[in-house]
PDB file of C-alpha atoms in Angstrom:
ATOM      1  CA  UNK X   1     137.982  35.470 173.071  1.00 52.00           C
ATOM      2  CA  UNK X   2     139.920  33.370 175.479  1.00 55.00           C
ATOM      3  CA  UNK X   3     139.068  29.933 176.380  1.00 68.00           C
ATOM      4  CA  UNK X   4     137.921  30.787 179.860  1.00 81.00           C
ATOM      5  CA  UNK X   5     136.633  34.149 181.736  1.00 83.00           C
ATOM      6  CA  UNK X   6     136.460  35.081 185.176  1.00 89.00           C
ATOM      7  CA  UNK X   7     133.832  37.408 186.286  1.00 90.00           C
ATOM      8  CA  UNK X   8     135.022  40.558 187.936  1.00 91.00           C
ATOM      9  CA  UNK X   9     133.310  41.475 191.399  1.00 94.00           C
ATOM     10  CA  UNK X  10     131.417  44.144 189.661  1.00 95.00           C
ATOM     11  CA  UNK X  11     130.988  44.223 186.053  1.00 91.00           C
ATOM     12  CA  UNK X  12     131.772  47.580 184.161  1.00 90.00           C
ATOM     13  CA  UNK X  13     131.122  48.841 180.486  1.00 87.00           C
ATOM     14  CA  UNK X  14     134.348  49.365 179.431  1.00 76.00           C
ATOM     15  CA  UNK X  15     134.135  48.609 176.166  1.00 68.00           C
ATOM     16  CA  UNK X  16     131.588  47.541 172.978  1.00 65.00           C
ATOM     17  CA  UNK X  17     130.939  43.634 173.285  1.00 64.00           C
ATOM     18  CA  UNK X  18     131.396  42.986 169.679  1.00 63.00           C
ATOM     19  CA  UNK X  19     129.166  41.349 167.022  1.00 62.00           C
ATOM     20  CA  UNK X  20     126.671  42.699 164.912  1.00 67.00           C
ATOM     21  CA  UNK X  21     124.548  45.360 166.298  1.00 65.00           C
ATOM     22  CA  UNK X  22     127.208  46.055 169.377  1.00 64.00           C
ATOM     23  CA  UNK X  23     127.450  49.609 168.421  1.00 66.00           C
ATOM     24  CA  UNK X  24     123.585  50.204 169.570  1.00 76.00           C
ATOM     25  CA  UNK X  25     123.811  47.844 172.848  1.00 81.00           C
ATOM     26  CA  UNK X  26     124.492  50.121 176.211  1.00 84.00           C
ATOM     27  CA  UNK X  27     123.645  49.165 179.818  1.00 90.00           C
ATOM     28  CA  UNK X  28     121.524  52.393 180.548  1.00 91.00           C
ATOM     29  CA  UNK X  29     118.043  53.366 179.142  1.00 94.00           C
ATOM     30  CA  UNK X  30     116.842  56.520 177.909  1.00 94.00           C
ATOM     31  CA  UNK X  31     117.447  59.180 174.725  1.00 95.00           C
ATOM     32  CA  UNK X  32     120.643  59.539 173.311  1.00 93.00           C
ATOM     33  CA  UNK X  33     119.696  62.341 170.989  1.00 95.00           C
ATOM     34  CA  UNK X  34     116.702  64.820 170.391  1.00 96.00           C
ATOM     35  CA  UNK X  35     114.721  63.461 167.490  1.00 96.00           C
ATOM     36  CA  UNK X  36     110.837  64.234 166.220  1.00 96.00           C
ATOM     37  CA  UNK X  37     109.080  61.436 164.741  1.00 97.00           C
ATOM     38  CA  UNK X  38     106.620  62.264 162.211  1.00 97.00           C
ATOM     39  CA  UNK X  39     102.882  61.919 162.411  1.00 98.00           C
ATOM     40  CA  UNK X  40     101.088  60.829 159.182  1.00 97.00           C
ATOM     41  CA  UNK X  41      97.365  61.051 158.626  1.00 97.00           C
ATOM     42  CA  UNK X  42      95.920  57.656 159.854  1.00 98.00           C
ATOM     43  CA  UNK X  43      94.412  56.951 163.307  1.00 97.00           C
ATOM     44  CA  UNK X  44      97.377  54.693 163.780  1.00 98.00           C
ATOM     45  CA  UNK X  45     101.116  55.742 163.663  1.00 98.00           C
ATOM     46  CA  UNK X  46     103.615  52.684 163.962  1.00 98.00           C
ATOM     47  CA  UNK X  47     107.054  53.029 164.529  1.00 98.00           C
ATOM     48  CA  UNK X  48     109.335  50.107 163.525  1.00 98.00           C
ATOM     49  CA  UNK X  49     111.547  47.708 161.229  1.00 98.00           C
ATOM     50  CA  UNK X  50     110.952  44.622 159.650  1.00 98.00           C
ATOM     51  CA  UNK X  51     112.449  42.301 162.329  1.00 98.00           C
ATOM     52  CA  UNK X  52     110.197  39.424 163.268  1.00 98.00           C
ATOM     53  CA  UNK X  53     109.069  41.212 166.018  1.00 98.00           C
ATOM     54  CA  UNK X  54     108.020  44.277 163.528  1.00 98.00           C
ATOM     55  CA  UNK X  55     106.455  41.914 161.576  1.00 98.00           C
ATOM     56  CA  UNK X  56     103.801  40.624 163.900  1.00 98.00           C
ATOM     57  CA  UNK X  57     102.082  44.149 164.019  1.00 98.00           C
ATOM     58  CA  UNK X  58     102.206  44.918 160.406  1.00 98.00           C
ATOM     59  CA  UNK X  59     100.784  41.397 159.503  1.00 98.00           C
ATOM     60  CA  UNK X  60      97.973  41.916 161.750  1.00 99.00           C
ATOM     61  CA  UNK X  61      97.320  45.562 160.450  1.00 98.00           C
ATOM     62  CA  UNK X  62      96.914  44.337 156.684  1.00 98.00           C
ATOM     63  CA  UNK X  63      95.075  41.181 158.241  1.00 98.00           C
ATOM     64  CA  UNK X  64      92.715  44.036 159.646  1.00 98.00           C
ATOM     65  CA  UNK X  65      92.163  46.133 156.605  1.00 98.00           C
ATOM     66  CA  UNK X  66      92.144  42.779 154.381  1.00 98.00           C
ATOM     67  CA  UNK X  67      89.165  41.554 156.751  1.00 98.00           C
ATOM     68  CA  UNK X  68      87.321  45.085 155.760  1.00 98.00           C
ATOM     69  CA  UNK X  69      88.197  47.087 159.078  1.00 98.00           C
ATOM     70  CA  UNK X  70      89.051  50.054 157.368  1.00 96.00           C
ATOM     71  CA  UNK X  71      89.356  52.008 160.801  1.00 97.00           C
ATOM     72  CA  UNK X  72      92.451  50.130 160.793  1.00 98.00           C
ATOM     73  CA  UNK X  73      93.996  52.116 158.632  1.00 98.00           C
ATOM     74  CA  UNK X  74      98.074  52.992 159.547  1.00 98.00           C
ATOM     75  CA  UNK X  75     101.278  54.781 158.859  1.00 98.00           C
ATOM     76  CA  UNK X  76     104.407  52.419 159.371  1.00 98.00           C
ATOM     77  CA  UNK X  77     107.439  54.959 159.759  1.00 98.00           C
ATOM     78  CA  UNK X  78     110.808  53.263 159.702  1.00 98.00           C
ATOM     79  CA  UNK X  79     113.156  53.036 162.479  1.00 98.00           C
ATOM     80  CA  UNK X  80     116.610  51.955 161.565  1.00 97.00           C
ATOM     81  CA  UNK X  81     117.984  50.308 164.631  1.00 95.00           C
ATOM     82  CA  UNK X  82     121.465  50.102 163.367  1.00 92.00           C
ATOM     83  CA  UNK X  83     121.463  53.912 163.151  1.00 93.00           C
ATOM     84  CA  UNK X  84     120.484  54.044 166.810  1.00 93.00           C
ATOM     85  CA  UNK X  85     116.882  55.916 165.691  1.00 96.00           C
ATOM     86  CA  UNK X  86     115.202  53.749 168.870  1.00 96.00           C
ATOM     87  CA  UNK X  87     117.223  56.019 171.013  1.00 95.00           C
ATOM     88  CA  UNK X  88     116.004  59.182 169.808  1.00 96.00           C
ATOM     89  CA  UNK X  89     113.683  61.504 172.119  1.00 97.00           C
ATOM     90  CA  UNK X  90     110.197  61.007 170.816  1.00 97.00           C
ATOM     91  CA  UNK X  91     110.527  57.353 170.325  1.00 97.00           C
ATOM     92  CA  UNK X  92     111.890  56.859 174.097  1.00 97.00           C
ATOM     93  CA  UNK X  93     108.452  58.762 174.574  1.00 98.00           C
ATOM     94  CA  UNK X  94     106.426  55.860 173.159  1.00 98.00           C
ATOM     95  CA  UNK X  95     108.953  53.149 174.219  1.00 97.00           C
ATOM     96  CA  UNK X  96     110.863  53.694 177.349  1.00 97.00           C
ATOM     97  CA  UNK X  97     112.507  50.641 176.481  1.00 97.00           C
ATOM     98  CA  UNK X  98     113.791  51.484 173.460  1.00 96.00           C
ATOM     99  CA  UNK X  99     112.703  48.390 171.049  1.00 97.00           C
ATOM    100  CA  UNK X 100     110.557  48.163 168.137  1.00 98.00           C
ATOM    101  CA  UNK X 101     107.395  48.201 167.517  1.00 98.00           C
ATOM    102  CA  UNK X 102     106.046  51.345 168.758  1.00 98.00           C
ATOM    103  CA  UNK X 103     102.779  52.241 168.485  1.00 98.00           C
ATOM    104  CA  UNK X 104     100.316  55.568 168.946  1.00 98.00           C
ATOM    105  CA  UNK X 105      96.761  54.781 168.596  1.00 98.00           C
ATOM    106  CA  UNK X 106      95.625  58.202 167.096  1.00 97.00           C
ATOM    107  CA  UNK X 107      91.945  57.188 166.705  1.00 96.00           C
ATOM    108  CA  UNK X 108      90.487  58.713 169.830  1.00 95.00           C
ATOM    109  CA  UNK X 109      90.746  61.962 171.496  1.00 95.00           C
ATOM    110  CA  UNK X 110      93.521  61.405 173.549  1.00 97.00           C
ATOM    111  CA  UNK X 111      96.529  59.502 171.832  1.00 97.00           C
ATOM    112  CA  UNK X 112      97.378  56.373 173.549  1.00 98.00           C
ATOM    113  CA  UNK X 113     101.181  54.946 173.190  1.00 98.00           C
ATOM    114  CA  UNK X 114     101.684  51.037 172.906  1.00 98.00           C
ATOM    115  CA  UNK X 115     104.520  49.076 173.305  1.00 98.00           C
ATOM    116  CA  UNK X 116     105.868  45.514 173.353  1.00 97.00           C
ATOM    117  CA  UNK X 117     104.880  43.750 170.178  1.00 98.00           C
ATOM    118  CA  UNK X 118     102.114  41.414 172.281  1.00 98.00           C
ATOM    119  CA  UNK X 119     100.495  44.265 173.852  1.00 98.00           C
ATOM    120  CA  UNK X 120     100.233  45.764 170.548  1.00 98.00           C
ATOM    121  CA  UNK X 121      98.500  43.147 168.910  1.00 98.00           C
ATOM    122  CA  UNK X 122      96.145  42.499 171.897  1.00 98.00           C
ATOM    123  CA  UNK X 123      95.352  46.457 171.851  1.00 98.00           C
ATOM    124  CA  UNK X 124      94.603  46.170 168.035  1.00 98.00           C
ATOM    125  CA  UNK X 125      92.659  43.002 168.300  1.00 98.00           C
ATOM    126  CA  UNK X 126      90.678  43.663 171.033  1.00 98.00           C
ATOM    127  CA  UNK X 127      89.765  47.127 169.474  1.00 98.00           C
ATOM    128  CA  UNK X 128      88.478  45.789 166.354  1.00 98.00           C
ATOM    129  CA  UNK X 129      87.257  42.307 167.955  1.00 98.00           C
ATOM    130  CA  UNK X 130      89.289  40.235 165.216  1.00 98.00           C
ATOM    131  CA  UNK X 131      91.666  37.563 165.417  1.00 98.00           C
ATOM    132  CA  UNK X 132      91.174  36.661 169.063  1.00 98.00           C
ATOM    133  CA  UNK X 133      89.494  32.986 168.686  1.00 98.00           C
ATOM    134  CA  UNK X 134      86.283  32.093 170.084  1.00 97.00           C
ATOM    135  CA  UNK X 135      85.511  33.319 173.419  1.00 97.00           C
ATOM    136  CA  UNK X 136      85.766  29.991 174.916  1.00 97.00           C
ATOM    137  CA  UNK X 137      88.885  29.373 173.510  1.00 97.00           C
ATOM    138  CA  UNK X 138      90.607  32.713 174.799  1.00 98.00           C
ATOM    139  CA  UNK X 139      92.730  31.187 177.536  1.00 98.00           C
ATOM    140  CA  UNK X 140      94.465  28.764 175.161  1.00 98.00           C
ATOM    141  CA  UNK X 141      94.832  31.391 172.639  1.00 98.00           C
ATOM    142  CA  UNK X 142      96.576  33.557 175.194  1.00 98.00           C
ATOM    143  CA  UNK X 143      98.859  30.833 176.252  1.00 98.00           C
ATOM    144  CA  UNK X 144     100.515  30.736 173.044  1.00 98.00           C
ATOM    145  CA  UNK X 145     100.758  34.334 172.461  1.00 98.00           C
ATOM    146  CA  UNK X 146     102.870  34.657 175.689  1.00 98.00           C
ATOM    147  CA  UNK X 147     104.416  31.535 175.053  1.00 98.00           C
ATOM    148  CA  UNK X 148     106.068  32.989 171.991  1.00 98.00           C
ATOM    149  CA  UNK X 149     107.043  36.138 174.068  1.00 97.00           C
ATOM    150  CA  UNK X 150     108.841  33.794 176.617  1.00 97.00           C
ATOM    151  CA  UNK X 151     110.433  31.366 174.263  1.00 98.00           C
ATOM    152  CA  UNK X 152     111.394  33.656 171.318  1.00 97.00           C
ATOM    153  CA  UNK X 153     114.343  35.301 173.047  1.00 97.00           C
ATOM    154  CA  UNK X 154     116.016  31.804 173.352  1.00 97.00           C
ATOM    155  CA  UNK X 155     115.869  31.588 169.586  1.00 98.00           C
ATOM    156  CA  UNK X 156     116.923  35.454 168.644  1.00 97.00           C
ATOM    157  CA  UNK X 157     118.951  36.764 171.692  1.00 95.00           C
ATOM    158  CA  UNK X 158     120.232  33.093 172.319  1.00 97.00           C
ATOM    159  CA  UNK X 159     120.511  30.655 169.413  1.00 98.00           C
ATOM    160  CA  UNK X 160     120.352  33.449 166.612  1.00 97.00           C
ATOM    161  CA  UNK X 161     122.858  35.724 168.401  1.00 96.00           C
ATOM    162  CA  UNK X 162     125.358  33.008 169.135  1.00 96.00           C
ATOM    163  CA  UNK X 163     125.108  31.387 165.868  1.00 97.00           C
ATOM    164  CA  UNK X 164     124.987  34.323 163.500  1.00 96.00           C
ATOM    165  CA  UNK X 165     126.052  37.458 165.044  1.00 94.00           C
ATOM    166  CA  UNK X 166     128.628  36.827 168.115  1.00 92.00           C
ATOM    167  CA  UNK X 167     132.496  37.628 166.697  1.00 90.00           C
ATOM    168  CA  UNK X 168     133.195  33.917 166.615  1.00 91.00           C
ATOM    169  CA  UNK X 169     131.106  30.706 166.795  1.00 92.00           C
ATOM    170  CA  UNK X 170     131.436  29.189 170.444  1.00 94.00           C
ATOM    171  CA  UNK X 171     130.296  25.594 170.866  1.00 95.00           C
ATOM    172  CA  UNK X 172     128.875  25.751 174.156  1.00 95.00           C
ATOM    173  CA  UNK X 173     126.220  28.404 173.451  1.00 96.00           C
ATOM    174  CA  UNK X 174     125.375  27.648 170.008  1.00 98.00           C
ATOM    175  CA  UNK X 175     124.962  23.807 171.422  1.00 98.00           C
ATOM    176  CA  UNK X 176     123.115  25.176 174.561  1.00 98.00           C
ATOM    177  CA  UNK X 177     120.514  27.448 172.397  1.00 98.00           C
ATOM    178  CA  UNK X 178     120.610  25.185 169.273  1.00 98.00           C
ATOM    179  CA  UNK X 179     118.948  22.651 171.892  1.00 98.00           C
ATOM    180  CA  UNK X 180     116.324  24.945 173.268  1.00 98.00           C
ATOM    181  CA  UNK X 181     115.354  26.172 170.006  1.00 98.00           C
ATOM    182  CA  UNK X 182     114.854  22.572 168.537  1.00 98.00           C
ATOM    183  CA  UNK X 183     112.836  21.821 171.937  1.00 98.00           C
ATOM    184  CA  UNK X 184     110.812  24.767 170.898  1.00 98.00           C
ATOM    185  CA  UNK X 185     110.023  23.627 167.663  1.00 98.00           C
ATOM    186  CA  UNK X 186     108.983  20.221 168.739  1.00 98.00           C
ATOM    187  CA  UNK X 187     106.449  21.964 171.388  1.00 98.00           C
ATOM    188  CA  UNK X 188     105.095  23.316 168.207  1.00 98.00           C
ATOM    189  CA  UNK X 189     105.082  20.505 165.862  1.00 98.00           C
ATOM    190  CA  UNK X 190     103.390  18.368 168.292  1.00 98.00           C
ATOM    191  CA  UNK X 191     100.615  21.048 168.805  1.00 98.00           C
ATOM    192  CA  UNK X 192     100.380  21.666 165.208  1.00 98.00           C
ATOM    193  CA  UNK X 193      99.792  18.192 164.837  1.00 98.00           C
ATOM    194  CA  UNK X 194      96.443  18.145 166.190  1.00 97.00           C
ATOM    195  CA  UNK X 195      95.291  21.822 165.361  1.00 98.00           C
ATOM    196  CA  UNK X 196      95.107  23.488 162.053  1.00 98.00           C
ATOM    197  CA  UNK X 197      96.578  26.626 163.758  1.00 98.00           C
ATOM    198  CA  UNK X 198      98.542  27.191 167.100  1.00 98.00           C
ATOM    199  CA  UNK X 199      95.687  27.644 169.246  1.00 98.00           C
ATOM    200  CA  UNK X 200      93.146  25.650 167.553  1.00 97.00           C
ATOM    201  CA  UNK X 201      90.692  26.016 164.689  1.00 97.00           C
ATOM    202  CA  UNK X 202      90.992  29.692 164.166  1.00 98.00           C
ATOM    203  CA  UNK X 203      94.049  31.689 162.797  1.00 98.00           C
ATOM    204  CA  UNK X 204      94.522  34.216 165.622  1.00 98.00           C
ATOM    205  CA  UNK X 205      97.048  36.870 166.908  1.00 98.00           C
ATOM    206  CA  UNK X 206      98.873  33.879 168.251  1.00 98.00           C
ATOM    207  CA  UNK X 207     100.015  32.628 164.863  1.00 98.00           C
ATOM    208  CA  UNK X 208     100.737  36.148 163.782  1.00 98.00           C
ATOM    209  CA  UNK X 209     103.193  36.479 167.017  1.00 98.00           C
ATOM    210  CA  UNK X 210     104.672  32.878 166.206  1.00 98.00           C
ATOM    211  CA  UNK X 211     104.877  32.675 162.790  1.00 98.00           C
ATOM    212  CA  UNK X 212     107.703  35.674 162.072  1.00 98.00           C
ATOM    213  CA  UNK X 213     110.049  34.127 164.299  1.00 98.00           C
ATOM    214  CA  UNK X 214     109.342  30.328 163.832  1.00 98.00           C
ATOM    215  CA  UNK X 215     107.769  29.952 160.358  1.00 98.00           C
ATOM    216  CA  UNK X 216     110.666  32.588 159.358  1.00 98.00           C
ATOM    217  CA  UNK X 217     113.003  29.758 160.871  1.00 98.00           C
ATOM    218  CA  UNK X 218     111.691  26.683 158.806  1.00 98.00           C
ATOM    219  CA  UNK X 219     111.208  28.491 155.888  1.00 98.00           C
ATOM    220  CA  UNK X 220     114.919  29.576 155.837  1.00 97.00           C
ATOM    221  CA  UNK X 221     114.700  33.092 156.589  1.00 97.00           C
ATOM    222  CA  UNK X 222     116.091  33.357 159.580  1.00 97.00           C
ATOM    223  CA  UNK X 223     120.271  32.874 160.348  1.00 97.00           C
ATOM    224  CA  UNK X 224     121.107  30.563 157.475  1.00 96.00           C
ATOM    225  CA  UNK X 225     120.198  27.937 160.147  1.00 97.00           C
ATOM    226  CA  UNK X 226     117.508  25.973 158.429  1.00 97.00           C
ATOM    227  CA  UNK X 227     119.925  22.834 157.361  1.00 97.00           C
ATOM    228  CA  UNK X 228     121.918  23.095 160.997  1.00 98.00           C
ATOM    229  CA  UNK X 229     118.623  22.924 162.805  1.00 98.00           C
ATOM    230  CA  UNK X 230     117.038  19.995 160.527  1.00 98.00           C
ATOM    231  CA  UNK X 231     113.900  22.067 160.061  1.00 98.00           C
ATOM    232  CA  UNK X 232     112.403  19.879 157.262  1.00 98.00           C
ATOM    233  CA  UNK X 233     111.857  17.034 160.205  1.00 98.00           C
ATOM    234  CA  UNK X 234     109.097  19.538 161.947  1.00 98.00           C
ATOM    235  CA  UNK X 235     106.596  18.488 159.341  1.00 98.00           C
ATOM    236  CA  UNK X 236     103.656  19.916 161.022  1.00 98.00           C
ATOM    237  CA  UNK X 237     105.637  23.675 161.564  1.00 98.00           C
ATOM    238  CA  UNK X 238     106.344  23.437 158.067  1.00 98.00           C
ATOM    239  CA  UNK X 239     102.912  22.905 156.665  1.00 98.00           C
ATOM    240  CA  UNK X 240     101.614  25.719 159.069  1.00 98.00           C
ATOM    241  CA  UNK X 241     104.399  28.098 158.044  1.00 98.00           C
ATOM    242  CA  UNK X 242     103.842  27.983 154.276  1.00 98.00           C
ATOM    243  CA  UNK X 243      99.831  28.037 154.622  1.00 98.00           C
ATOM    244  CA  UNK X 244     100.625  31.302 156.340  1.00 98.00           C
ATOM    245  CA  UNK X 245     103.014  32.710 154.166  1.00 98.00           C
ATOM    246  CA  UNK X 246     100.685  32.168 151.420  1.00 98.00           C
ATOM    247  CA  UNK X 247      98.119  34.366 152.725  1.00 98.00           C
ATOM    248  CA  UNK X 248      98.190  37.699 150.869  1.00 98.00           C
ATOM    249  CA  UNK X 249      98.009  39.997 153.772  1.00 98.00           C
ATOM    250  CA  UNK X 250     100.976  38.196 155.620  1.00 98.00           C
ATOM    251  CA  UNK X 251     102.832  38.783 152.210  1.00 98.00           C
ATOM    252  CA  UNK X 252     102.337  42.496 152.426  1.00 98.00           C
ATOM    253  CA  UNK X 253     102.501  42.612 156.214  1.00 98.00           C
ATOM    254  CA  UNK X 254     106.176  40.859 156.033  1.00 98.00           C
ATOM    255  CA  UNK X 255     107.520  43.678 153.501  1.00 98.00           C
ATOM    256  CA  UNK X 256     106.811  46.659 155.402  1.00 98.00           C
ATOM    257  CA  UNK X 257     109.619  48.533 156.823  1.00 98.00           C
ATOM    258  CA  UNK X 258     111.909  45.829 155.632  1.00 98.00           C
ATOM    259  CA  UNK X 259     115.401  47.325 154.451  1.00 98.00           C
ATOM    260  CA  UNK X 260     117.167  44.230 153.441  1.00 96.00           C
ATOM    261  CA  UNK X 261     116.457  41.133 150.808  1.00 96.00           C
ATOM    262  CA  UNK X 262     115.136  41.569 147.312  1.00 97.00           C
ATOM    263  CA  UNK X 263     114.009  45.153 146.589  1.00 98.00           C
ATOM    264  CA  UNK X 264     110.528  44.070 145.561  1.00 97.00           C
ATOM    265  CA  UNK X 265     110.098  42.967 148.890  1.00 98.00           C
ATOM    266  CA  UNK X 266     111.180  46.048 150.190  1.00 98.00           C
ATOM    267  CA  UNK X 267     108.670  48.915 151.363  1.00 98.00           C
ATOM    268  CA  UNK X 268     110.603  51.085 153.428  1.00 98.00           C
ATOM    269  CA  UNK X 269     107.729  53.059 154.627  1.00 98.00           C
ATOM    270  CA  UNK X 270     103.512  52.221 154.019  1.00 98.00           C
ATOM    271  CA  UNK X 271     101.044  55.049 154.375  1.00 98.00           C
ATOM    272  CA  UNK X 272      98.462  53.936 151.686  1.00 97.00           C
ATOM    273  CA  UNK X 273      97.662  50.372 150.093  1.00 97.00           C
ATOM    274  CA  UNK X 274      98.540  51.620 146.805  1.00 97.00           C
ATOM    275  CA  UNK X 275     102.163  51.690 148.355  1.00 98.00           C
ATOM    276  CA  UNK X 276     102.665  48.133 147.740  1.00 98.00           C
ATOM    277  CA  UNK X 277     102.417  48.513 143.772  1.00 97.00           C
ATOM    278  CA  UNK X 278     104.460  51.689 143.310  1.00 97.00           C
ATOM    279  CA  UNK X 279     107.072  52.272 146.387  1.00 98.00           C
ATOM    280  CA  UNK X 280     108.570  48.839 146.839  1.00 98.00           C
ATOM    281  CA  UNK X 281     112.592  49.421 146.067  1.00 98.00           C
ATOM    282  CA  UNK X 282     112.477  47.887 142.885  1.00 97.00           C
ATOM    283  CA  UNK X 283     109.658  50.250 141.569  1.00 97.00           C
ATOM    284  CA  UNK X 284     111.526  53.392 143.256  1.00 96.00           C
ATOM    285  CA  UNK X 285     114.727  52.208 141.393  1.00 96.00           C
ATOM    286  CA  UNK X 286     112.971  51.841 138.007  1.00 95.00           C
ATOM    287  CA  UNK X 287     111.538  55.077 138.215  1.00 92.00           C
ATOM    288  CA  UNK X 288     114.922  56.687 138.426  1.00 85.00           C
TER     289      UNK X 288
END
């Protein structure tokens, strides 16, 4: 790194950009290798990793099942993005953008691919008519759902990258994205001062979309940045984050396809509800 940088007239990709995940970043799309994806017995086949974006979908699946929607049974297959699984040929066929999560809906006569986390949330919520909130409040719910999609890249790709993953700390980008992250937390805090949930009185897919990012942040689970961002000052966000964190379906959903942290909170793949009791990494290790 140098103190100053003069961009060339035409940018070329001649070296990795450094930092965590550098080996999987590239300026072109498409598959890098042939790789088949497995297909399980359930109507929905999810290919994912328990990043905040991945957690959104597994939380919704577990909430749907907890609410009695038995048709929402799913197989969750692990995609290791650090190994480049997202660039395999079958995965790219489902998501040409090579990002998790990716879903194949096999509940009908013709399989349907769905990619982008908000699209998956909407697809499932509409299919089961669940967690959409009151019809008269639909515009508000959608506004917050897509607020998350537009805002979180500043938290993850902006603040998270430069604070936690860049090759070395740099004052300007950290300050720039810390300011924006705190502004976003203030937006949420003001909204939650007047409402139990993000879009009003009902728990919806807007909460499920926002919670893994901003709930995870204020609960101290992202970037080791809670003290730096003074998250305790966002009291309404904290109240909301803790309430959602206590939901049994959320506790299950957030550990599906997780490969780091406490072994008891790692369920690498999910194919049956009993897997939570028998196939977390602590249980597997104890049985060996």
